[in-house]
Amino acid sequence: MIDVINLKKSFGQLEVLKGIDLTVKKGDIIAVIGPSGSGKSTFLRCLNCMEDPTGGQIIFNGVDIADMSVDINVHRRHIGMVFQHFNLFNNKTVKENIMLAPVHVRCQELRKAKRKKDAEKAGVNMTKKQIKEEAERQAIDLLKRIGLEDKADVYPSTLSGGQKQRVAIIRALAMNPDVILFDEPTSALDPEMVGEVLDLMRALAKEGMTMIVVTHEMGFAKEVANRILFMDDGQIVESGDPKEFFADPKTDRAKEFLSKVL
């Protein structure tokens, strides 16, 4: 699904990513771990083109999305992103947060099809009202999945941290993505709220969702991931099977890191 080839990212003279190579297959659950400042979050932001790579390629479903001439918005629809601090829109209700992207994308497709005067052939035969009604039904169904349908019309400020993050995850699901990127999804939560978010992520993993997760939750990484990437100083220092990595890390840097966090 994704081939990352010699990915580099610099901010001025600061070289943050120093040549990352990675292949992601459909259904992979990849946990990215490592010390703070190792480039983990920058790596995710490059994958979603929230940061423009300085060099290298990101081949996503056969297209190099690191190529500046590519319309990244077409491909970004298929790459969900869940942030450390939720990034919900506080001026919109929970339901409106979930509906926003699907409605925007479908209405955009509708406008393009109308300009071509070929909406039926383009497969966009819904009115704007119907698009909103369908997105609303989907939002309610997703909220039912996480037991928060009673929160549909409240604002994010009234939710707990765990509830906000679960809403952020189903907001990503509303776009039916091929892969979801998680940037430390539990690090901003109180310890008692971590479990409810990890439970939802475990359920997604069992359903076959492709996930790349930057995390400090070593138990989750060992239990759910099928591959560990250990990053340090902008490079993948070690990668492999979770059980083997935690039982017998091959590099001194990984041994040092695990001795401090386990």
PDB file of C-alpha atoms in Angstrom:
ATOM      1  CA  MET A   1       0.000   0.000   0.000  1.00  0.00           C
ATOM      2  CA  ILE A   2       2.807   2.431   0.914  1.00  0.00           C
ATOM      3  CA  ASP A   3       6.463   2.423  -0.144  1.00  0.00           C
ATOM      4  CA  VAL A   4       8.662   5.013   1.560  1.00  0.00           C
ATOM      5  CA  ILE A   5      11.999   5.398  -0.229  1.00  0.00           C
ATOM      6  CA  ASN A   6      14.899   7.434   1.213  1.00  0.00           C
ATOM      7  CA  LEU A   7      12.528   9.957   2.842  1.00  0.00           C
ATOM      8  CA  LYS A   8      14.253  13.076   4.114  1.00  0.00           C
ATOM      9  CA  LYS A   9      12.982  16.175   5.888  1.00  0.00           C
ATOM     10  CA  SER A  10      14.904  19.228   7.021  1.00  0.00           C
ATOM     11  CA  PHE A  11      13.847  22.452   8.708  1.00  0.00           C
ATOM     12  CA  GLY A  12      16.524  24.881   7.608  1.00  0.00           C
ATOM     13  CA  GLN A  13      19.838  23.391   8.763  1.00  0.00           C
ATOM     14  CA  LEU A  14      18.107  20.907  11.073  1.00  0.00           C
ATOM     15  CA  GLU A  15      17.916  17.466   9.469  1.00  0.00           C
ATOM     16  CA  VAL A  16      14.958  15.685  11.106  1.00  0.00           C
ATOM     17  CA  LEU A  17      14.533  12.651   8.823  1.00  0.00           C
ATOM     18  CA  LYS A  18      17.713  11.164   7.375  1.00  0.00           C
ATOM     19  CA  GLY A  19      16.617   8.652   4.784  1.00  0.00           C
ATOM     20  CA  ILE A  20      13.642   6.546   5.891  1.00  0.00           C
ATOM     21  CA  ASP A  21      12.788   3.354   3.991  1.00  0.00           C
ATOM     22  CA  LEU A  22       9.583   1.473   4.771  1.00  0.00           C
ATOM     23  CA  THR A  23       7.063  -0.793   3.062  1.00  0.00           C
ATOM     24  CA  VAL A  24       3.516  -0.931   4.455  1.00  0.00           C
ATOM     25  CA  LYS A  25       1.198  -3.718   3.363  1.00  0.00           C
ATOM     26  CA  LYS A  26      -2.571  -3.772   3.639  1.00  0.00           C
ATOM     27  CA  GLY A  27      -3.579  -4.809   7.153  1.00  0.00           C
ATOM     28  CA  ASP A  28      -0.234  -3.930   8.740  1.00  0.00           C
ATOM     29  CA  ILE A  29      -0.272  -2.552  12.284  1.00  0.00           C
ATOM     30  CA  ILE A  30       3.039  -0.738  12.672  1.00  0.00           C
ATOM     31  CA  ALA A  31       4.035   0.765  16.009  1.00  0.00           C
ATOM     32  CA  VAL A  32       6.620   3.527  15.769  1.00  0.00           C
ATOM     33  CA  ILE A  33       8.503   4.002  19.028  1.00  0.00           C
ATOM     34  CA  GLY A  34      11.590   5.884  20.141  1.00  0.00           C
ATOM     35  CA  PRO A  35      12.765   8.816  22.254  1.00  0.00           C
ATOM     36  CA  SER A  36      11.283  12.291  21.977  1.00  0.00           C
ATOM     37  CA  GLY A  37      12.821  14.280  19.133  1.00  0.00           C
ATOM     38  CA  SER A  38      13.655  11.201  17.058  1.00  0.00           C
ATOM     39  CA  GLY A  39      11.462  12.316  14.129  1.00  0.00           C
ATOM     40  CA  LYS A  40       8.443  10.049  14.703  1.00  0.00           C
ATOM     41  CA  SER A  41       5.725  12.704  14.414  1.00  0.00           C
ATOM     42  CA  THR A  42       7.478  14.435  11.505  1.00  0.00           C
ATOM     43  CA  PHE A  43       7.547  11.077   9.722  1.00  0.00           C
ATOM     44  CA  LEU A  44       3.758  10.720  10.102  1.00  0.00           C
ATOM     45  CA  ARG A  45       3.150  14.292   8.977  1.00  0.00           C
ATOM     46  CA  CYS A  46       5.197  13.642   5.844  1.00  0.00           C
ATOM     47  CA  LEU A  47       3.174  10.503   5.110  1.00  0.00           C
ATOM     48  CA  ASN A  48       0.003  12.603   5.179  1.00  0.00           C
ATOM     49  CA  CYS A  49       1.740  15.472   3.313  1.00  0.00           C
ATOM     50  CA  MET A  50       1.130  17.876   6.170  1.00  0.00           C
ATOM     51  CA  GLU A  51       4.871  18.463   5.803  1.00  0.00           C
ATOM     52  CA  ASP A  52       6.557  18.554   2.405  1.00  0.00           C
ATOM     53  CA  PRO A  53       9.459  16.081   2.294  1.00  0.00           C
ATOM     54  CA  THR A  54      12.863  17.512   1.465  1.00  0.00           C
ATOM     55  CA  GLY A  55      13.767  14.407  -0.517  1.00  0.00           C
ATOM     56  CA  GLY A  56      12.731  10.857  -1.308  1.00  0.00           C
ATOM     57  CA  GLN A  57       9.474   9.259  -2.382  1.00  0.00           C
ATOM     58  CA  ILE A  58       6.201   8.201  -0.771  1.00  0.00           C
ATOM     59  CA  ILE A  59       4.448   5.794  -3.127  1.00  0.00           C
ATOM     60  CA  PHE A  60       0.834   5.481  -1.988  1.00  0.00           C
ATOM     61  CA  ASN A  61      -1.387   3.185  -4.039  1.00  0.00           C
ATOM     62  CA  GLY A  62       1.011   3.543  -6.972  1.00  0.00           C
ATOM     63  CA  VAL A  63       1.346   7.352  -6.893  1.00  0.00           C
ATOM     64  CA  ASP A  64       4.303   9.326  -5.536  1.00  0.00           C
ATOM     65  CA  ILE A  65       2.486  11.738  -3.205  1.00  0.00           C
ATOM     66  CA  ALA A  66       5.802  13.427  -2.355  1.00  0.00           C
ATOM     67  CA  ASP A  67       5.754  14.794  -5.914  1.00  0.00           C
ATOM     68  CA  MET A  68       4.661  18.435  -5.619  1.00  0.00           C
ATOM     69  CA  SER A  69       2.815  18.263  -8.951  1.00  0.00           C
ATOM     70  CA  VAL A  70       0.357  15.649  -7.604  1.00  0.00           C
ATOM     71  CA  ASP A  71      -3.028  16.807  -6.242  1.00  0.00           C
ATOM     72  CA  ILE A  72      -2.450  15.539  -2.718  1.00  0.00           C
ATOM     73  CA  ASN A  73      -6.049  16.195  -1.640  1.00  0.00           C
ATOM     74  CA  VAL A  74      -7.237  13.379  -3.900  1.00  0.00           C
ATOM     75  CA  HIS A  75      -4.993  10.917  -2.060  1.00  0.00           C
ATOM     76  CA  ARG A  76      -5.237  12.431   1.407  1.00  0.00           C
ATOM     77  CA  ARG A  77      -8.896  11.404   1.487  1.00  0.00           C
ATOM     78  CA  HIS A  78      -7.676   7.827   1.809  1.00  0.00           C
ATOM     79  CA  ILE A  79      -5.211   8.563   4.637  1.00  0.00           C
ATOM     80  CA  GLY A  80      -6.871   9.213   8.003  1.00  0.00           C
ATOM     81  CA  MET A  81      -5.024  11.088  10.744  1.00  0.00           C
ATOM     82  CA  VAL A  82      -5.596  11.082  14.496  1.00  0.00           C
ATOM     83  CA  PHE A  83      -3.711  13.703  16.510  1.00  0.00           C
ATOM     84  CA  GLN A  84      -2.298  13.817  20.007  1.00  0.00           C
ATOM     85  CA  HIS A  85      -4.534  16.743  21.006  1.00  0.00           C
ATOM     86  CA  PHE A  86      -7.669  15.578  19.132  1.00  0.00           C
ATOM     87  CA  ASN A  87      -7.890  18.657  16.832  1.00  0.00           C
ATOM     88  CA  LEU A  88     -11.686  18.722  16.949  1.00  0.00           C
ATOM     89  CA  PHE A  89     -13.402  21.945  15.865  1.00  0.00           C
ATOM     90  CA  ASN A  90     -14.690  23.466  19.109  1.00  0.00           C
ATOM     91  CA  ASN A  91     -17.276  25.650  17.324  1.00  0.00           C
ATOM     92  CA  LYS A  92     -18.988  22.607  15.790  1.00  0.00           C
ATOM     93  CA  THR A  93     -20.961  19.868  17.484  1.00  0.00           C
ATOM     94  CA  VAL A  94     -19.624  16.326  17.706  1.00  0.00           C
ATOM     95  CA  LYS A  95     -21.887  15.272  14.834  1.00  0.00           C
ATOM     96  CA  GLU A  96     -20.828  18.242  12.694  1.00  0.00           C
ATOM     97  CA  ASN A  97     -17.153  17.396  13.308  1.00  0.00           C
ATOM     98  CA  ILE A  98     -17.703  13.900  11.922  1.00  0.00           C
ATOM     99  CA  MET A  99     -19.804  15.098   8.975  1.00  0.00           C
ATOM    100  CA  LEU A 100     -17.525  17.933   7.897  1.00  0.00           C
ATOM    101  CA  ALA A 101     -15.004  16.110   5.690  1.00  0.00           C
ATOM    102  CA  PRO A 102     -17.428  13.669   3.973  1.00  0.00           C
ATOM    103  CA  VAL A 103     -19.851  16.498   3.139  1.00  0.00           C
ATOM    104  CA  HIS A 104     -17.071  18.761   1.871  1.00  0.00           C
ATOM    105  CA  VAL A 105     -15.563  16.068  -0.361  1.00  0.00           C
ATOM    106  CA  ARG A 106     -18.874  14.817  -1.781  1.00  0.00           C
ATOM    107  CA  CYS A 107     -20.117  18.359  -2.457  1.00  0.00           C
ATOM    108  CA  GLN A 108     -16.825  19.153  -4.159  1.00  0.00           C
ATOM    109  CA  GLU A 109     -17.295  16.086  -6.366  1.00  0.00           C
ATOM    110  CA  LEU A 110     -20.854  17.201  -7.096  1.00  0.00           C
ATOM    111  CA  ARG A 111     -19.698  20.680  -8.189  1.00  0.00           C
ATOM    112  CA  LYS A 112     -17.038  19.212 -10.451  1.00  0.00           C
ATOM    113  CA  ALA A 113     -19.521  16.787 -11.994  1.00  0.00           C
ATOM    114  CA  LYS A 114     -22.046  19.570 -12.617  1.00  0.00           C
ATOM    115  CA  ARG A 115     -19.390  21.654 -14.324  1.00  0.00           C
ATOM    116  CA  LYS A 116     -18.805  18.717 -16.620  1.00  0.00           C
ATOM    117  CA  LYS A 117     -22.603  18.349 -16.994  1.00  0.00           C
ATOM    118  CA  ASP A 118     -22.112  14.666 -16.461  1.00  0.00           C
ATOM    119  CA  ALA A 119     -23.056  14.035 -12.840  1.00  0.00           C
ATOM    120  CA  GLU A 120     -24.797  10.742 -13.541  1.00  0.00           C
ATOM    121  CA  LYS A 121     -21.807   9.299 -15.370  1.00  0.00           C
ATOM    122  CA  ALA A 122     -19.443  10.517 -12.637  1.00  0.00           C
ATOM    123  CA  GLY A 123     -21.456   8.586 -10.079  1.00  0.00           C
ATOM    124  CA  VAL A 124     -22.480  11.750  -8.249  1.00  0.00           C
ATOM    125  CA  ASN A 125     -26.253  11.674  -8.522  1.00  0.00           C
ATOM    126  CA  MET A 126     -27.123  13.015  -5.066  1.00  0.00           C
ATOM    127  CA  THR A 127     -28.265  16.496  -4.156  1.00  0.00           C
ATOM    128  CA  LYS A 128     -26.426  18.540  -1.553  1.00  0.00           C
ATOM    129  CA  LYS A 129     -29.261  17.874   0.891  1.00  0.00           C
ATOM    130  CA  GLN A 130     -29.029  14.121   0.318  1.00  0.00           C
ATOM    131  CA  ILE A 131     -25.253  14.221   0.822  1.00  0.00           C
ATOM    132  CA  LYS A 132     -25.738  15.901   4.206  1.00  0.00           C
ATOM    133  CA  GLU A 133     -28.473  13.467   5.222  1.00  0.00           C
ATOM    134  CA  GLU A 134     -26.279  10.481   4.361  1.00  0.00           C
ATOM    135  CA  ALA A 135     -23.302  11.953   6.230  1.00  0.00           C
ATOM    136  CA  GLU A 136     -25.522  12.553   9.262  1.00  0.00           C
ATOM    137  CA  ARG A 137     -26.742   8.930   9.247  1.00  0.00           C
ATOM    138  CA  GLN A 138     -23.159   7.736   9.007  1.00  0.00           C
ATOM    139  CA  ALA A 139     -22.075  10.011  11.864  1.00  0.00           C
ATOM    140  CA  ILE A 140     -24.815   8.664  14.138  1.00  0.00           C
ATOM    141  CA  ASP A 141     -23.925   5.066  13.238  1.00  0.00           C
ATOM    142  CA  LEU A 142     -20.271   5.720  14.079  1.00  0.00           C
ATOM    143  CA  LEU A 143     -21.213   7.369  17.384  1.00  0.00           C
ATOM    144  CA  LYS A 144     -23.365   4.354  18.248  1.00  0.00           C
ATOM    145  CA  ARG A 145     -20.342   2.163  17.639  1.00  0.00           C
ATOM    146  CA  ILE A 146     -18.444   3.905  20.445  1.00  0.00           C
ATOM    147  CA  GLY A 147     -21.488   4.387  22.678  1.00  0.00           C
ATOM    148  CA  LEU A 148     -21.591   8.163  22.311  1.00  0.00           C
ATOM    149  CA  GLU A 149     -24.718   8.686  20.206  1.00  0.00           C
ATOM    150  CA  ASP A 150     -26.155  10.797  23.054  1.00  0.00           C
ATOM    151  CA  LYS A 151     -23.272  13.264  22.511  1.00  0.00           C
ATOM    152  CA  ALA A 152     -24.103  13.972  18.857  1.00  0.00           C
ATOM    153  CA  ASP A 153     -25.349  17.526  19.430  1.00  0.00           C
ATOM    154  CA  VAL A 154     -22.979  18.654  22.172  1.00  0.00           C
ATOM    155  CA  TYR A 155     -19.734  20.563  21.682  1.00  0.00           C
ATOM    156  CA  PRO A 156     -16.289  18.986  22.183  1.00  0.00           C
ATOM    157  CA  SER A 157     -15.598  21.142  25.242  1.00  0.00           C
ATOM    158  CA  THR A 158     -18.166  19.086  27.194  1.00  0.00           C
ATOM    159  CA  LEU A 159     -16.410  15.757  26.497  1.00  0.00           C
ATOM    160  CA  SER A 160     -13.699  14.001  28.472  1.00  0.00           C
ATOM    161  CA  GLY A 161     -10.310  13.505  26.859  1.00  0.00           C
ATOM    162  CA  GLY A 162     -11.032   9.859  26.132  1.00  0.00           C
ATOM    163  CA  GLN A 163     -14.355  10.748  24.526  1.00  0.00           C
ATOM    164  CA  LYS A 164     -12.715  13.453  22.386  1.00  0.00           C
ATOM    165  CA  GLN A 165     -10.087  11.033  21.113  1.00  0.00           C
ATOM    166  CA  ARG A 166     -12.643   8.339  20.280  1.00  0.00           C
ATOM    167  CA  VAL A 167     -14.658  10.933  18.359  1.00  0.00           C
ATOM    168  CA  ALA A 168     -11.461  11.958  16.549  1.00  0.00           C
ATOM    169  CA  ILE A 169     -10.878   8.322  15.549  1.00  0.00           C
ATOM    170  CA  ILE A 170     -14.380   7.807  14.149  1.00  0.00           C
ATOM    171  CA  ARG A 171     -14.093  11.176  12.386  1.00  0.00           C
ATOM    172  CA  ALA A 172     -11.138   9.647  10.532  1.00  0.00           C
ATOM    173  CA  LEU A 173     -13.197   6.498   9.859  1.00  0.00           C
ATOM    174  CA  ALA A 174     -15.982   8.583   8.295  1.00  0.00           C
ATOM    175  CA  MET A 175     -13.833   9.005   5.183  1.00  0.00           C
ATOM    176  CA  ASN A 176     -13.435   5.216   4.784  1.00  0.00           C
ATOM    177  CA  PRO A 177      -9.632   5.532   4.666  1.00  0.00           C
ATOM    178  CA  ASP A 178      -7.215   2.877   3.435  1.00  0.00           C
ATOM    179  CA  VAL A 179      -4.849   3.647   6.312  1.00  0.00           C
ATOM    180  CA  ILE A 180      -5.031   5.619   9.555  1.00  0.00           C
ATOM    181  CA  LEU A 181      -2.025   7.393  11.070  1.00  0.00           C
ATOM    182  CA  PHE A 182      -2.069   7.854  14.859  1.00  0.00           C
ATOM    183  CA  ASP A 183       0.265  10.444  16.375  1.00  0.00           C
ATOM    184  CA  GLU A 184       0.623   9.544  20.074  1.00  0.00           C
ATOM    185  CA  PRO A 185      -3.159   9.169  20.471  1.00  0.00           C
ATOM    186  CA  THR A 186      -3.073   8.537  24.236  1.00  0.00           C
ATOM    187  CA  SER A 187      -0.265  10.812  25.444  1.00  0.00           C
ATOM    188  CA  ALA A 188      -2.587  13.737  26.240  1.00  0.00           C
ATOM    189  CA  LEU A 189      -5.031  11.561  28.215  1.00  0.00           C
ATOM    190  CA  ASP A 190      -5.362  10.880  31.917  1.00  0.00           C
ATOM    191  CA  PRO A 191      -4.257   7.291  32.646  1.00  0.00           C
ATOM    192  CA  GLU A 192      -7.810   6.101  33.368  1.00  0.00           C
ATOM    193  CA  MET A 193      -8.965   7.265  29.919  1.00  0.00           C
ATOM    194  CA  VAL A 194      -6.200   5.523  27.944  1.00  0.00           C
ATOM    195  CA  GLY A 195      -7.896   2.127  28.011  1.00  0.00           C
ATOM    196  CA  GLU A 196     -11.077   3.175  26.203  1.00  0.00           C
ATOM    197  CA  VAL A 197      -9.062   4.644  23.310  1.00  0.00           C
ATOM    198  CA  LEU A 198      -6.758   1.625  23.038  1.00  0.00           C
ATOM    199  CA  ASP A 199      -9.799  -0.692  23.076  1.00  0.00           C
ATOM    200  CA  LEU A 200     -11.197   1.096  20.008  1.00  0.00           C
ATOM    201  CA  MET A 201      -7.824   0.848  18.273  1.00  0.00           C
ATOM    202  CA  ARG A 202      -7.650  -2.874  19.085  1.00  0.00           C
ATOM    203  CA  ALA A 203     -11.090  -3.326  17.511  1.00  0.00           C
ATOM    204  CA  LEU A 204      -9.937  -1.531  14.337  1.00  0.00           C
ATOM    205  CA  ALA A 205      -6.865  -3.753  14.193  1.00  0.00           C
ATOM    206  CA  LYS A 206      -9.020  -6.891  14.419  1.00  0.00           C
ATOM    207  CA  GLU A 207     -11.148  -5.587  11.534  1.00  0.00           C
ATOM    208  CA  GLY A 208      -8.046  -5.350   9.334  1.00  0.00           C
ATOM    209  CA  MET A 209      -7.545  -1.578   9.298  1.00  0.00           C
ATOM    210  CA  THR A 210      -4.030  -0.621   8.206  1.00  0.00           C
ATOM    211  CA  MET A 211      -2.544   1.516  10.975  1.00  0.00           C
ATOM    212  CA  ILE A 212       0.730   3.307  11.673  1.00  0.00           C
ATOM    213  CA  VAL A 213       0.847   4.303  15.336  1.00  0.00           C
ATOM    214  CA  VAL A 214       3.406   6.543  17.011  1.00  0.00           C
ATOM    215  CA  THR A 215       3.039   5.532  20.635  1.00  0.00           C
ATOM    216  CA  HIS A 216       4.620   5.357  24.073  1.00  0.00           C
ATOM    217  CA  GLU A 217       2.253   2.530  25.053  1.00  0.00           C
ATOM    218  CA  MET A 218       4.699  -0.380  24.972  1.00  0.00           C
ATOM    219  CA  GLY A 219       2.082  -2.922  26.045  1.00  0.00           C
ATOM    220  CA  PHE A 220      -0.183  -1.931  23.159  1.00  0.00           C
ATOM    221  CA  ALA A 221       2.740  -2.040  20.718  1.00  0.00           C
ATOM    222  CA  LYS A 222       3.714  -5.532  21.848  1.00  0.00           C
ATOM    223  CA  GLU A 223       0.150  -6.868  21.881  1.00  0.00           C
ATOM    224  CA  VAL A 224      -1.433  -5.353  18.766  1.00  0.00           C
ATOM    225  CA  ALA A 225       1.322  -4.411  16.299  1.00  0.00           C
ATOM    226  CA  ASN A 226       2.706  -6.890  13.784  1.00  0.00           C
ATOM    227  CA  ARG A 227       5.840  -4.776  13.350  1.00  0.00           C
ATOM    228  CA  ILE A 228       7.883  -2.409  15.504  1.00  0.00           C
ATOM    229  CA  LEU A 229       9.882   0.509  14.112  1.00  0.00           C
ATOM    230  CA  PHE A 230      12.380   1.918  16.568  1.00  0.00           C
ATOM    231  CA  MET A 231      13.480   5.409  15.538  1.00  0.00           C
ATOM    232  CA  ASP A 232      16.301   7.545  16.843  1.00  0.00           C
ATOM    233  CA  ASP A 233      17.971  10.658  15.444  1.00  0.00           C
ATOM    234  CA  GLY A 234      15.809  10.708  12.292  1.00  0.00           C
ATOM    235  CA  GLN A 235      16.495   7.113  11.299  1.00  0.00           C
ATOM    236  CA  ILE A 236      14.931   3.675  11.695  1.00  0.00           C
ATOM    237  CA  VAL A 237      17.515   2.045  13.936  1.00  0.00           C
ATOM    238  CA  GLU A 238      15.743  -1.295  14.241  1.00  0.00           C
ATOM    239  CA  SER A 239      12.561  -2.950  12.998  1.00  0.00           C
ATOM    240  CA  GLY A 240      11.019  -6.354  13.417  1.00  0.00           C
ATOM    241  CA  ASP A 241       8.534  -8.616  15.149  1.00  0.00           C
ATOM    242  CA  PRO A 242       7.249  -7.106  18.433  1.00  0.00           C
ATOM    243  CA  LYS A 243       7.889 -10.158  20.602  1.00  0.00           C
ATOM    244  CA  GLU A 244      11.439 -10.525  19.298  1.00  0.00           C
ATOM    245  CA  PHE A 245      12.121  -6.803  19.601  1.00  0.00           C
ATOM    246  CA  PHE A 246      11.008  -6.562  23.226  1.00  0.00           C
ATOM    247  CA  ALA A 247      12.617  -9.869  24.235  1.00  0.00           C
ATOM    248  CA  ASP A 248      15.913  -9.459  22.421  1.00  0.00           C
ATOM    249  CA  PRO A 249      16.604  -6.070  20.782  1.00  0.00           C
ATOM    250  CA  LYS A 250      19.535  -6.238  18.390  1.00  0.00           C
ATOM    251  CA  THR A 251      21.001  -2.737  18.748  1.00  0.00           C
ATOM    252  CA  ASP A 252      22.573  -1.144  21.812  1.00  0.00           C
ATOM    253  CA  ARG A 253      20.441   1.973  21.330  1.00  0.00           C
ATOM    254  CA  ALA A 254      17.215  -0.066  21.421  1.00  0.00           C
ATOM    255  CA  LYS A 255      18.427  -1.951  24.508  1.00  0.00           C
ATOM    256  CA  GLU A 256      19.170   1.341  26.240  1.00  0.00           C
ATOM    257  CA  PHE A 257      15.758   2.769  25.328  1.00  0.00           C
ATOM    258  CA  LEU A 258      13.829  -0.288  26.502  1.00  0.00           C
ATOM    259  CA  SER A 259      15.746  -0.450  29.774  1.00  0.00           C
ATOM    260  CA  LYS A 260      14.392   3.032  30.565  1.00  0.00           C
ATOM    261  CA  VAL A 261      10.773   2.642  29.440  1.00  0.00           C
ATOM    262  CA  LEU A 262       9.895  -0.897  30.498  1.00  0.00           C
TER     263      LEU A 262
END
